[in-house]
């Protein structure tokens, strides 16, 4: 998208509150599909209709098609659960039906209270996980606790995007292309940089980097029509964003932002800079984004192509319609009556929408047409 188009879009969304609708639930119903999960973070459907769900404290569980939650699967790697750390996202290998392989992201504990985001893979068997192994890790460590990312998305060529938070670092570290802080990386299934990455031959740049200047992407999805990576990320106080995440682009954090520090003081006086991308959409105040879905099902034809984003702080499921120019048409806030932090979102094989709530007694909610 051209920079002038971005600017037009941003001016259009400045009056966002007037556009927001609080849904009356007239055309859908919400049921509890599963419960008793402890802080679920990521989930994905298996070909047989079961759900694979991660829990923050390091457990991976299966949810049957009738909503029964399994015991923790054996064989998971150890994770660091301090602060925002833990077992995070999970995805299936593109050839899962033949190889049974899954990939998961997690906070990896290091010595002296340090940690890093890492990615592992394992074979899913009837007995649990087999041959679990780490395949990738952040190049640098940081004191445990903050901003790990970390969504996993396979692209159409079979490469894996890994979204990485800034680990609560500042400009010098995040904008440094020799760090993994505030980056998206793109790797193969063995953890090596994809051979067509934008910086693969650039001296002084880590070869697995896809994009830079991110704060903390906790929702990501491959666009079903274009095959491009989209993501949502946490701003500080204000400035949560939806971005079209393209190769070699810098998304500006913390040089530019629409947010401020949590105490209200400025982070920067700039919301735009040459060579830095503008968001497709941003929120002020923050909704605390997590989980992301671009809907393609037949159960809700009126929602096809809509973007769904979980809201942790404002406790709702956010729905956005964009036009062909990627301009905001409507924003709607669903599930506010549930009063739950929404962490993960998946479209089921039935075309219904499933969301995981971020609580010690976490639930999987199912959104179905009436």
Coordinates of N, CA and C in Angstrom, one line a residue, residues 41 89 149-153 163 184 216-222 229-234 241-243 245 289-293 308-310 343-345:
X41 N -3.2 -20.6 25.8 CA -2.5 -19.5 25.0 C -2.6 -19.7 23.5
X89 N 2.5 -20.6 21.5 CA 1.6 -21.1 20.3 C 1.9 -22.5 19.9
X149 N 6.4 -12.4 22.3 CA 5.6 -12.7 21.1 C 4.5 -13.6 21.5
X150 N 4.1 -14.7 20.8 CA 5.0 -15.4 19.9 C 4.1 -16.3 19.1
X151 N 3.5 -15.8 18.0 CA 2.6 -16.6 17.2 C 3.4 -17.3 16.1
X152 N 3.0 -18.4 15.7 CA 3.6 -19.2 14.6 C 2.6 -19.3 13.4
X153 N 3.1 -19.1 12.2 CA 2.3 -19.1 11.0 C 3.1 -19.7 9.9
X163 N 6.8 -14.7 15.4 CA 6.7 -13.3 15.8 C 7.4 -13.2 17.1
X184 N 10.1 -10.2 13.2 CA 9.5 -11.4 12.7 C 10.6 -12.2 12.0
X216 N 5.2 -6.2 20.2 CA 4.9 -7.5 20.8 C 3.7 -8.1 20.1
X217 N 4.0 -8.8 19.0 CA 3.0 -9.4 18.2 C 2.4 -10.7 18.8
X218 N 1.1 -10.6 19.2 CA 0.5 -11.8 19.8 C -0.6 -12.4 19.0
X219 N -0.8 -11.8 17.8 CA -1.8 -12.4 16.9 C -1.2 -12.3 15.5
X220 N -1.3 -13.4 14.7 CA -0.8 -13.4 13.4 C -1.6 -14.4 12.6
X221 N -1.7 -14.2 11.3 CA -2.5 -15.1 10.4 C -2.0 -14.8 9.0
X222 N -2.1 -15.9 8.1 CA -1.8 -15.7 6.7 C -3.1 -15.3 6.0
X229 N 1.3 -12.2 5.3 CA 1.3 -12.2 6.8 C 0.6 -11.0 7.3
X230 N -0.4 -11.1 8.1 CA -1.0 -10.0 8.9 C -0.7 -10.3 10.4
X231 N -0.6 -9.2 11.2 CA -0.4 -9.4 12.6 C -1.0 -8.3 13.4
X232 N -1.3 -8.6 14.7 CA -1.7 -7.5 15.6 C -0.6 -7.4 16.7
X233 N -0.4 -6.3 17.2 CA 0.6 -6.2 18.3 C 0.2 -5.1 19.3
X234 N 0.7 -5.4 20.5 CA 0.5 -4.5 21.6 C 1.2 -3.2 21.5
X241 N -1.9 -2.2 17.3 CA -1.9 -2.0 15.8 C -2.3 -3.3 15.1
X242 N -2.8 -3.2 13.9 CA -2.9 -4.3 12.9 C -2.0 -3.9 11.8
X243 N -1.1 -4.8 11.4 CA -0.2 -4.5 10.3 C -0.2 -5.6 9.2
X245 N 2.4 -7.4 7.3 CA 3.8 -7.6 7.6 C 4.6 -8.1 6.4
X289 N -4.3 -6.5 22.3 CA -4.6 -7.5 21.3 C -3.9 -8.8 21.5
X290 N -4.6 -9.9 21.1 CA -4.0 -11.2 21.2 C -4.9 -12.1 20.3
X291 N -4.3 -13.0 19.6 CA -5.0 -13.9 18.7 C -5.6 -13.2 17.5
X292 N -5.7 -13.9 16.4 CA -6.1 -13.2 15.2 C -6.7 -14.2 14.2
X293 N -7.7 -13.8 13.5 CA -8.4 -14.7 12.5 C -8.9 -13.8 11.4
X308 N -10.8 -10.8 13.0 CA -11.1 -10.9 14.4 C -9.8 -10.9 15.2
X309 N -9.9 -10.1 16.3 CA -8.8 -9.9 17.2 C -9.2 -10.1 18.6
X310 N -8.5 -10.9 19.4 CA -8.8 -11.0 20.8 C -8.4 -9.7 21.6
X343 N -7.7 -14.8 24.4 CA -6.3 -15.0 24.1 C -6.1 -15.6 22.7
X344 N -6.9 -16.5 22.3 CA -6.6 -17.2 21.0 C -7.9 -17.4 20.2
X345 N -7.9 -17.4 18.9 CA -9.0 -17.5 18.1 C -8.7 -18.5 16.9

